[in-house]
Coordinates of C-alpha atoms and ligand atoms in Angstrom, one line a residue:
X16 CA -33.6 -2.4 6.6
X17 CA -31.6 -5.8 7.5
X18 CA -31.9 -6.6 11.7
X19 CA -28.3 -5.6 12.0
X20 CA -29.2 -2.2 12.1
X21 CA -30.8 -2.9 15.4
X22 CA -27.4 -4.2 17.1
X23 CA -26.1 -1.9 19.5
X24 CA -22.4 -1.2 19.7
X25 CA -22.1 -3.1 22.8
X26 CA -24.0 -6.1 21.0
X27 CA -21.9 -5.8 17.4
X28 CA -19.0 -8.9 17.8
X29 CA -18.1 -11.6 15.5
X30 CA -20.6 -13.8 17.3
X31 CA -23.1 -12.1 15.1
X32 CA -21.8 -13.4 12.0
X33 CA -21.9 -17.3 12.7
X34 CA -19.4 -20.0 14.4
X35 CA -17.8 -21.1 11.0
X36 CA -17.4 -16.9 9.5
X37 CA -13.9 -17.2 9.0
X38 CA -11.8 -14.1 10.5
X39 CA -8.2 -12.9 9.8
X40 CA -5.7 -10.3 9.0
X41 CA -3.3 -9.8 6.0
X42 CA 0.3 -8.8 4.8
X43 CA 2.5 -9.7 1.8
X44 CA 5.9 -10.2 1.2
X45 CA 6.9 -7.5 -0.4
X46 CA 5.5 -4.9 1.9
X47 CA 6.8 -6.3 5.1
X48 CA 9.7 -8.9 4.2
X49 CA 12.8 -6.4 4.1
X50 CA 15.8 -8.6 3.5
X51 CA 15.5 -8.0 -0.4
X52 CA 19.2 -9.1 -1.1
X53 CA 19.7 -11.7 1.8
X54 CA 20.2 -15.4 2.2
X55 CA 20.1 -16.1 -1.9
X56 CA 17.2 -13.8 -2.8
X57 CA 16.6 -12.7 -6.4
X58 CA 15.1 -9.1 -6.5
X59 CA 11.9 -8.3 -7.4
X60 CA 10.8 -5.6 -9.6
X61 CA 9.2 -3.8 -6.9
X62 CA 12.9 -4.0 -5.5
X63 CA 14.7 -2.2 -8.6
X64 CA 11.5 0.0 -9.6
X65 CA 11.8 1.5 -6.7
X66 CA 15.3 3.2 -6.8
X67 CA 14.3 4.9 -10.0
X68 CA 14.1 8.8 -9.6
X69 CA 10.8 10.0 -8.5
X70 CA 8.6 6.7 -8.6
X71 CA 8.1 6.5 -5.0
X72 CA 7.0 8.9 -2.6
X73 CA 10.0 10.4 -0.2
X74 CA 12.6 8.1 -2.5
X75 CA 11.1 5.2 -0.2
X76 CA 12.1 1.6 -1.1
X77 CA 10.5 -1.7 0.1
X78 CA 14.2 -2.9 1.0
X79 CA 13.8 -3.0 4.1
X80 CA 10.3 -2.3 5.2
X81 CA 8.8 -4.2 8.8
X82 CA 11.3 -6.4 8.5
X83 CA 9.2 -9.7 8.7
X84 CA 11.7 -11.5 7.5
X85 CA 13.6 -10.9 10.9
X86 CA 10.4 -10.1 13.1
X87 CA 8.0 -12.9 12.1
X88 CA 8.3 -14.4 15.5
X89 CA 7.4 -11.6 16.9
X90 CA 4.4 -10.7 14.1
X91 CA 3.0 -14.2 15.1
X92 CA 2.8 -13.8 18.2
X93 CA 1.1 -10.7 18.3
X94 CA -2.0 -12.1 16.1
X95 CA -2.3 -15.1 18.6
X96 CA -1.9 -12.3 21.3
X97 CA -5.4 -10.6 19.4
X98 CA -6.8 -13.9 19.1
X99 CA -6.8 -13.3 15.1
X100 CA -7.3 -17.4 13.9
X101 CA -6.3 -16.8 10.1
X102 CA -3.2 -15.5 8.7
X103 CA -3.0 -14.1 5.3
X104 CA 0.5 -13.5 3.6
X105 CA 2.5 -13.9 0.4
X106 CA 5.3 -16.0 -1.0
X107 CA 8.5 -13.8 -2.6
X108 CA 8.4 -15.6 -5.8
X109 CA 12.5 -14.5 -6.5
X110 CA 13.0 -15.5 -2.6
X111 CA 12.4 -19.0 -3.6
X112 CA 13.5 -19.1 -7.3
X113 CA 15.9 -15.8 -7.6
X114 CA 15.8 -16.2 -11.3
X115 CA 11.9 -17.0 -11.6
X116 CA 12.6 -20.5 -12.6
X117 CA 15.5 -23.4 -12.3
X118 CA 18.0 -23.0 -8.9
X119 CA 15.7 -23.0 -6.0
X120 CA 16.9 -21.4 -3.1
X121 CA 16.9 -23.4 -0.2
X122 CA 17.1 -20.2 2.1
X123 CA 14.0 -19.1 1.2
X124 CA 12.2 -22.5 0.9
X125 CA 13.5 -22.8 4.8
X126 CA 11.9 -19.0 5.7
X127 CA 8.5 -19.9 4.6
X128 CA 8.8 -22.8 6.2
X129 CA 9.5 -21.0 9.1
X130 CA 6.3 -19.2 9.1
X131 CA 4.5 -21.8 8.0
X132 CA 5.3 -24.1 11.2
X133 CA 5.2 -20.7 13.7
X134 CA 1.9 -20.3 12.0
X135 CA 0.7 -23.8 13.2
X136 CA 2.2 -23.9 16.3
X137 CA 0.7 -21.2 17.4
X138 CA -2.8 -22.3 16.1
X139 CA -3.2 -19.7 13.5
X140 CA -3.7 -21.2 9.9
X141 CA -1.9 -19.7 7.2
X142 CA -3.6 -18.3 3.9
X143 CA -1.1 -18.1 1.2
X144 CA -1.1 -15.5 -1.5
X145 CA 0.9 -16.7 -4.6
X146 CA 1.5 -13.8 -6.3
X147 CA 1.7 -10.4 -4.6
X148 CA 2.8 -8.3 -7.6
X149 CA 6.7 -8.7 -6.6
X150 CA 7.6 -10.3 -10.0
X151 CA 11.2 -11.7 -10.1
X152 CA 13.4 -8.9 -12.1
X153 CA 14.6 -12.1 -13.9
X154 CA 11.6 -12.8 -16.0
X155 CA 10.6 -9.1 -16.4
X156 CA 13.6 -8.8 -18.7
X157 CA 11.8 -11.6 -20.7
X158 CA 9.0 -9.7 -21.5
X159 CA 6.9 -9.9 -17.7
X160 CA 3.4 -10.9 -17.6
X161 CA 3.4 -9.5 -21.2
X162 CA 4.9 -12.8 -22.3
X163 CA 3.1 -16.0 -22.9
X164 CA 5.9 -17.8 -21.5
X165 CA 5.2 -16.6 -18.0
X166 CA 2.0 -19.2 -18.0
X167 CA 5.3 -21.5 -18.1
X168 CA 7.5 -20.1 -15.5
X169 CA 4.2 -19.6 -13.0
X170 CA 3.1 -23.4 -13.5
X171 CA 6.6 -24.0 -12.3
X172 CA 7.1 -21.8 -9.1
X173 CA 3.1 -22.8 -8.4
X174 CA 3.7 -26.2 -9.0
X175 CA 7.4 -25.9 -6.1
X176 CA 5.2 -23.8 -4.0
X177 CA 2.5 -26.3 -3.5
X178 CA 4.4 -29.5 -3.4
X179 CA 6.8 -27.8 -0.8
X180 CA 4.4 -26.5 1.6
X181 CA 1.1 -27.8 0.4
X182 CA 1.5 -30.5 3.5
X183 CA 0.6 -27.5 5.7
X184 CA -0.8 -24.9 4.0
X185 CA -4.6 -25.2 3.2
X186 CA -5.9 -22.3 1.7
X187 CA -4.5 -20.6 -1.2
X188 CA -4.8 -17.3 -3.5
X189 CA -2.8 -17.4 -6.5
X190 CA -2.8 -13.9 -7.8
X191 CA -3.5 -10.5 -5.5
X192 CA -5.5 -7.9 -7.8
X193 CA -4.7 -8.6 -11.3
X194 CA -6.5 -5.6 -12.3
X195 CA -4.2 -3.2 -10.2
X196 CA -0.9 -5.1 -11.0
X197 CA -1.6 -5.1 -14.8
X198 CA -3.6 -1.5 -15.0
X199 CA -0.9 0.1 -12.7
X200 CA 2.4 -2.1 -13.7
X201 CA 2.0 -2.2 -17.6
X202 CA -0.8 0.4 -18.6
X203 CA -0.5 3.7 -16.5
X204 CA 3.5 3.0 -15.6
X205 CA 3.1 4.2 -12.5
X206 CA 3.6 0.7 -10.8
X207 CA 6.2 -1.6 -11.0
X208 CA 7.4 -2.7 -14.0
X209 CA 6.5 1.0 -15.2
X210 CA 5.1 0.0 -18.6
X211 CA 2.8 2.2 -20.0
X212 CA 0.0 1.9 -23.0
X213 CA -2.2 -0.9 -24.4
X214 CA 0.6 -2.9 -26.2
X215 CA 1.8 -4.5 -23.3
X216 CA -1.5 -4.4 -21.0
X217 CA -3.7 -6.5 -23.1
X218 CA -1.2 -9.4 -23.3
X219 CA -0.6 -8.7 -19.5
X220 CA -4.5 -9.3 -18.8
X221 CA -4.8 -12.3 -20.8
X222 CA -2.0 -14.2 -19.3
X223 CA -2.5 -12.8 -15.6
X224 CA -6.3 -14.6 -16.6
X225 CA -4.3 -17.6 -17.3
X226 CA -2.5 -17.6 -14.9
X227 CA -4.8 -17.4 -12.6
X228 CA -7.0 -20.3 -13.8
X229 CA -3.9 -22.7 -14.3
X230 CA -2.1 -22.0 -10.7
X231 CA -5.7 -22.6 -9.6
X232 CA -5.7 -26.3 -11.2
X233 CA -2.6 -26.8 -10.5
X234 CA -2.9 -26.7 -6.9
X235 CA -5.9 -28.7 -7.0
X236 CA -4.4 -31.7 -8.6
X237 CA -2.2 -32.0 -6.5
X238 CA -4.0 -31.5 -3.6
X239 CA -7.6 -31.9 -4.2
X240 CA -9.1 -30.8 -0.8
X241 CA -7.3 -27.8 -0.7
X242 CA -9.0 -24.7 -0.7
X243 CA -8.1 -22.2 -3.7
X244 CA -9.0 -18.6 -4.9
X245 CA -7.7 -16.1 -6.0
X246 CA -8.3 -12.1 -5.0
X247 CA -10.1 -9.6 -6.8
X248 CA -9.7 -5.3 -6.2
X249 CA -13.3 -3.9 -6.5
X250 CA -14.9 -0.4 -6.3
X251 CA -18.4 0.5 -6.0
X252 CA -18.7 2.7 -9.2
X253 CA -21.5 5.3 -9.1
X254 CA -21.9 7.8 -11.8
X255 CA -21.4 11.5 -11.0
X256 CA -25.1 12.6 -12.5
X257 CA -27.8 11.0 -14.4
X258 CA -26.7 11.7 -17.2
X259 CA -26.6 9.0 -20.1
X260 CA -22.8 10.3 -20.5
X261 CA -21.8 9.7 -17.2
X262 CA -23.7 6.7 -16.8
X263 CA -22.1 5.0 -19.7
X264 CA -18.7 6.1 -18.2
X265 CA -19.5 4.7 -15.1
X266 CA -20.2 1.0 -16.8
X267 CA -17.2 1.2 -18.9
X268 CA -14.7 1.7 -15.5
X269 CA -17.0 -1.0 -13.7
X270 CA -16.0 -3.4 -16.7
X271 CA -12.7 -3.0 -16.3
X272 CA -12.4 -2.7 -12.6
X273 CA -14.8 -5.0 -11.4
X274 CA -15.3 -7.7 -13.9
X275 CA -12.4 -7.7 -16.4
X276 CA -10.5 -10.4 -14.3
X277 CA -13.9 -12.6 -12.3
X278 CA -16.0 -12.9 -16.0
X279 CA -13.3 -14.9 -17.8
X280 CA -12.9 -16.9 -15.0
X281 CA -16.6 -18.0 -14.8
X282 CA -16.3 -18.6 -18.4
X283 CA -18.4 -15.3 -19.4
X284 CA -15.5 -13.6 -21.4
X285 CA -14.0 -10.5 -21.4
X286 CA -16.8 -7.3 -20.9
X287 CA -15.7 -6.6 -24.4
X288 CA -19.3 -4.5 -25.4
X289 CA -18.6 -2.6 -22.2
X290 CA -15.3 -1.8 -22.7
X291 CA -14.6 -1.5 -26.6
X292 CA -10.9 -1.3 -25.7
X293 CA -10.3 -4.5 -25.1
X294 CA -11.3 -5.5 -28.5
X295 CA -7.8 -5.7 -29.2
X296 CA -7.2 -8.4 -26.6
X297 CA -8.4 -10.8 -29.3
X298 CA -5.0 -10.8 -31.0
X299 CA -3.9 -12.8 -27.8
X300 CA -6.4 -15.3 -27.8
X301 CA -4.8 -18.8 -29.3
X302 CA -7.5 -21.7 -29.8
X303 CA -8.4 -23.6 -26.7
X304 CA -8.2 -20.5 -24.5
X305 CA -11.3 -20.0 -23.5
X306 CA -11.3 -23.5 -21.5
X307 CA -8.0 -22.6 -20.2
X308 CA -9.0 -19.4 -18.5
X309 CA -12.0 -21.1 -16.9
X310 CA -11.1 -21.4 -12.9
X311 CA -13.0 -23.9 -10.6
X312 CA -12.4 -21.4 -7.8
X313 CA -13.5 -22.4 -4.2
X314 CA -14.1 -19.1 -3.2
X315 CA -13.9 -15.7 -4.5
X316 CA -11.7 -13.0 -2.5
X317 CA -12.6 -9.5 -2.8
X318 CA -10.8 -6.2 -1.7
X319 CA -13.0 -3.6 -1.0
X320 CA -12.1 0.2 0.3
X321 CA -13.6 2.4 -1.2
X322 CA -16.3 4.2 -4.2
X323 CA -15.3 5.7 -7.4
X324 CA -17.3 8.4 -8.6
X325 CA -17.3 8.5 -12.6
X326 CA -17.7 11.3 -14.9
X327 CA -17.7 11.3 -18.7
X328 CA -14.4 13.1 -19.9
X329 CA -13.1 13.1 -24.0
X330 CA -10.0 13.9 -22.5
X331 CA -9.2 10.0 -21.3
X332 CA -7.8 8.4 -24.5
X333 CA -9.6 4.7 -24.6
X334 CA -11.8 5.2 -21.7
X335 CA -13.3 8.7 -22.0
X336 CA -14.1 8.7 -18.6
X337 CA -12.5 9.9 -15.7
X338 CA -12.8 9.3 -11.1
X339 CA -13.5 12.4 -9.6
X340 CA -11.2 12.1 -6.4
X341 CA -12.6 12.0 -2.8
X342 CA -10.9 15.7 -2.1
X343 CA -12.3 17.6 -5.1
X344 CA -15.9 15.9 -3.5
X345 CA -15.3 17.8 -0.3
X346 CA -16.2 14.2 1.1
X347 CA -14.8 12.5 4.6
X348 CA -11.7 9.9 2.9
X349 CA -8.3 8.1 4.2
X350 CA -4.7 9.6 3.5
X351 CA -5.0 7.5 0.4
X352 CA -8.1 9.8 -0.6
X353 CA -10.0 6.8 -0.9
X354 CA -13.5 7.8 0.5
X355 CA -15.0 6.2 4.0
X356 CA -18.1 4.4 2.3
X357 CA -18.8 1.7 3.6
X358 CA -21.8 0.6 2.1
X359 CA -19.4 -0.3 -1.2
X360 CA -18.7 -3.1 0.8
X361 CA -22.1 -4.1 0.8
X362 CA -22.6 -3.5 -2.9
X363 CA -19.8 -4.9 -3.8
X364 CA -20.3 -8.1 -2.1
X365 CA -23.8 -8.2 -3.4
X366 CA -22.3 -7.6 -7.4
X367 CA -20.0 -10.7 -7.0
X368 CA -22.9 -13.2 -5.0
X369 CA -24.9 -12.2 -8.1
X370 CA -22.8 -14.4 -10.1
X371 CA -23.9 -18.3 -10.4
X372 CA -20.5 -19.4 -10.6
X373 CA -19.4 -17.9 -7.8
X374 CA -19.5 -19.9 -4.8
X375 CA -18.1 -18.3 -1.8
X376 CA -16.6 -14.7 -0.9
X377 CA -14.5 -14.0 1.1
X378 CA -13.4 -10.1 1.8
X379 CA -9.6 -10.8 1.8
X380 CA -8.7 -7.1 2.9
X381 CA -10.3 -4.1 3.9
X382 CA -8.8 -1.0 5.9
X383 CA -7.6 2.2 6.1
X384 CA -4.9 4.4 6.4
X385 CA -5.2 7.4 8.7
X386 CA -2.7 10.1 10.7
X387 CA -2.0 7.4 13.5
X388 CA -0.1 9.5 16.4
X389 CA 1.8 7.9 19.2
X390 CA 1.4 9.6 22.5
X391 CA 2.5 8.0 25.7
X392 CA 3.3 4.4 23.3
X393 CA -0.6 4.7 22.9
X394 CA -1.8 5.2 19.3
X395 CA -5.4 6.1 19.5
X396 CA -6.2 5.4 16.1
X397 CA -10.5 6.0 16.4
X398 CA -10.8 6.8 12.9
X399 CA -9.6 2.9 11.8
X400 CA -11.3 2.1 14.8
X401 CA -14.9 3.5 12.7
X402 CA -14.2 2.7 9.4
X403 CA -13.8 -0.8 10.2
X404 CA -17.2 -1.3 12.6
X405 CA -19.0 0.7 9.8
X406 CA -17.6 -1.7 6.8
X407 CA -18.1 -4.5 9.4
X408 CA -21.6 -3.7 9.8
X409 CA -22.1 -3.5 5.7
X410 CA -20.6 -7.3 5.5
X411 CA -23.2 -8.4 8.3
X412 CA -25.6 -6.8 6.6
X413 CA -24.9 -8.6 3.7
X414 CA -24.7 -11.3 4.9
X415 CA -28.1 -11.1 6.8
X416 CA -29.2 -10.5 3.2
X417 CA -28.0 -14.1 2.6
X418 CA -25.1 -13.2 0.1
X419 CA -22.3 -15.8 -0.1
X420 CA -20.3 -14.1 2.1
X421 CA -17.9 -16.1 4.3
X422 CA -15.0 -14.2 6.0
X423 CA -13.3 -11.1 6.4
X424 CA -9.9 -10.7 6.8
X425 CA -8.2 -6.6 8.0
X426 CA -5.5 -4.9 5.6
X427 CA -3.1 -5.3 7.3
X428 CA -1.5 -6.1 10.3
X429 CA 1.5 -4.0 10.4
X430 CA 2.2 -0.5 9.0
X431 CA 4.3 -1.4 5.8
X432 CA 5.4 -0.8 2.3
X433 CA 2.6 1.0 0.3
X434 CA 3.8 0.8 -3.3
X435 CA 4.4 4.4 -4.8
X436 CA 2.9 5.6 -1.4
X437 CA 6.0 4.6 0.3
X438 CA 5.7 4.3 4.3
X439 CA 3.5 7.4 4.6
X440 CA -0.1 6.1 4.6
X441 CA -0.2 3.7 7.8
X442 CA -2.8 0.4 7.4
X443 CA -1.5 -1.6 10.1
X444 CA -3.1 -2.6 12.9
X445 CA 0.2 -2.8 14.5
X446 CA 2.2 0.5 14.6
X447 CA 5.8 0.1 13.4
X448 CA 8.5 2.3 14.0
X449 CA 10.4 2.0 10.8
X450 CA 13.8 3.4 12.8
X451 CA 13.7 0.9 15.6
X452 CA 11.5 -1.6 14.3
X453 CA 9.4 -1.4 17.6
X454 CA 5.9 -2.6 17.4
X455 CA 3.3 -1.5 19.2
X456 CA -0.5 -2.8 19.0
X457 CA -2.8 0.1 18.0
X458 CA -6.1 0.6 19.7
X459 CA -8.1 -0.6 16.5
X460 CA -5.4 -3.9 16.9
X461 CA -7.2 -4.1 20.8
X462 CA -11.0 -3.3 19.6
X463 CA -10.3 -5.9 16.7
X464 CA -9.8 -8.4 19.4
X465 CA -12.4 -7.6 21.6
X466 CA -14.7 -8.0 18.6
X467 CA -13.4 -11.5 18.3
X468 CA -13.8 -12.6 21.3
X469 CA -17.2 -11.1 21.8
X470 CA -18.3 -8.8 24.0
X471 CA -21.0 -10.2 26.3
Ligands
LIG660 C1 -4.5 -3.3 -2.1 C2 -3.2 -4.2 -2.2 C3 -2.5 -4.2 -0.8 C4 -2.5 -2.9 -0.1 C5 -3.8 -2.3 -0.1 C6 -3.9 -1.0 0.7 O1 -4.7 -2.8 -3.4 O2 -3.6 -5.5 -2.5 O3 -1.2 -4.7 -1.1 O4 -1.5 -2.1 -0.6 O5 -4.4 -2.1 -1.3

């Protein structure tokens, strides 16, 4: 057992972790923004997929959402109020280029700027995410990340992105979960741009890998001491017996959720003998790829919530395997049903420090949604509260265990948009009245800052 397990709860602060353990808290643009249609914007394809019958929970849109695009002020202030030093958000790629390439919008060039300079004067640095899976409707009628072009139109926007705010802005993330933006957006159809089957995924994953290796040069010649990455979703998998079925099931979803985008970076490949479906992807590959999906990446980001447990099923075409949900385990989970594990943090740092090429982590979200209930404009939100200490105390751990991990950063810091959730499941450490727009800081939002500051 690692000596963490002998700090009390009184002792457990970020003190623990080291001085230079960076610490922050995340958003993205299209989950908090609003203001879809204002000041020049394009829309997004999160903005249109969203009106379409039945694709979001309640009929919920991101149109509006926290309104950061009004409230950042505000937003700002309250992470300096918690003593948060690192801000993660993302850049609305049709805010700043409504058609995706060509006429920039200077409305939206002068917003991030904005928040860039509220950032700094209020001593918080800024982490920018390039990509947060709000494609600009413009280039999904070309084809999406299904087209080769969109290696073209991204070098562009990166390229505007970096040489407009790269003055400022340090650390940068070019895509947020390829796996889930390609898996859910152009294989199962349930995510924005609601493309379903292997035809369109397998382009989608080569060029997001691309993508994600060229925005990564791209930044760095022009700004060589800048700080780039990119972030990965992962899941502990565990197999639901011993049996040599399940256990093979179990390694073809860790293949494709936990290594499919990272390998090809590193200059591994694709997990093609672990995931036989992907043979296919080799139609994509054009001569000279393999260099060009290499990324140099100065660290690593990795979203962990949750296990999967995997059972062998004929009934999943391509995978013949299938996750048994947290509910039908009868096991303590989130409103998303994503089980409270936290020791798949742990694990799941571990998997990715195993890698040579690898040469920081940093956990660029981790949180939980729970019933939050305001009583008396208290929200006494204990179950965040836990889940958070009890992950907290996995990344410690493995850290004591002297894997490369270097920072942590909270999903999210206000209640927002959650995809084909809608506003129902509540992540924020801020509560947000979606009516009135009134925020108020939950109690996790007050223990997060006492565990910054330390409790002596
Ligand atoms: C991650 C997404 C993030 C948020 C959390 C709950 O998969 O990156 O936008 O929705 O899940």
């Amino acid at each position: 057992m690692s000596k963490n397990h002998s700090i009390t709860e009184e002792q457990f602060h970020s003190k623990n972790f080291g001085d230079d353990f960076i610490w922050g808290i995340s958003a993205s643009a299209p989950q908090s923004e609003g203001a879809h249609n204002i000041d020049g914007k394009g829309f997004s394809i999160w903005d249109t997929f969203s009106e379409r019958r039945k694709k979001i929970l309640n009929g919920d849109t991101p149109h509006h959402a926290s309104q950061f695009y009004h409230h950042y002020k505000q937003d700002i202030a309250i992470i300096k109020s918690l003593h948060i030093p690192n801000f993660r958000f993302s850049i609305s790629w049709s805010r700043i280029l409504p058609n995706g390439i060509g006429a920039i919008n200077q409305p939206g060039i002068d917003f991030y700027n904005r928040v860039i300079d509220e950032c700094l004067a209020n001593n918080i640095v800024p982490w920018v995410t390039l990509y947060h899976w709000d494609l600009p409707l413009a280039l999904s009628h070309k084809g999406g990340w299904a087209n080769r072009e969109i290696i073209h139109w991204f070098s562009e926007y990166v390229t505007l992105c970096i040489r407009t705010f790269g003055d400022r802005v340090k650390h940068w993330m070019i895509l947020n979960e390829p796996m889930v933006f390609t898996g859910a957006g152009y294989f199962l159809g349930v995510h924005a741009p609601g493309e379903k089957g292997l035809k369109k995924f397998l382009p989608a994953v080569h060029h997001a890998v691309l993508c994600q290796a060229t925005g990564a040069k791209i930044i760095k010649n022009e700004i060589a001491i800048a700080e780039v990455g990119s972030t990965f979703s992962c899941s502990y998998i565990t197999p639901n017996s011993n049996s040599a079925k399940d256990i093979a099931a179990a390694n073809r979803i860790d293949a494709l959720l936990n290594r499919l985008f990272i390998e090809p970076s590193l200059g591994m490949g694709y997990p093609i003998n672990e995931l036989p479906l992907l043979k296919k992807i080799e139609r994509y590959i054009k001569p000279g790829d393999e260099n060009l999906m290499l990324a140099d990446f100065d660290f690593v980001g990795i979203q962990n919530y949750t296990r999967e447990v995997v059972a062998h099923t004929y009934l999943v075409p391509y995978l013949q395997a299938k996750v048994i949900p947290a509910n039908k385990r009868k096991v303590y989970h989130t409103t998303m049903d994503w089980e409270v594990y936290p020791e798949a943090i742990y694990e799941m740092i571990k998997k990715m420090s195993s890698y040579s090429g690898v040469k920081k982590i940093i956990v660029t979200e981790n949180g939980a949604a729970f019933h939050d209930e305001e009583q008396n404009e208290k929200i006494n939100d204990e179950e965040r509260i836990n889940y958070l200490s009890g992950y907290l105390r996995q990344v410690h751990h493995a850290k004591a265990d002297g894997h490369k991990i270097s920072g942590y950063f909270v999903w999210a810091l206000t209640d927002n948009f959650e995809w084909t959730e809608g506003y129902y499941p509540r992540f924020g450490l801020v509560h947000v009245n979606f009516e009135t727009q009134k925020r108020i800081i939950k109690q996790s939002g007050w223990w997060y800052k006492n565990f910054l500051n330390g409790k002596e």
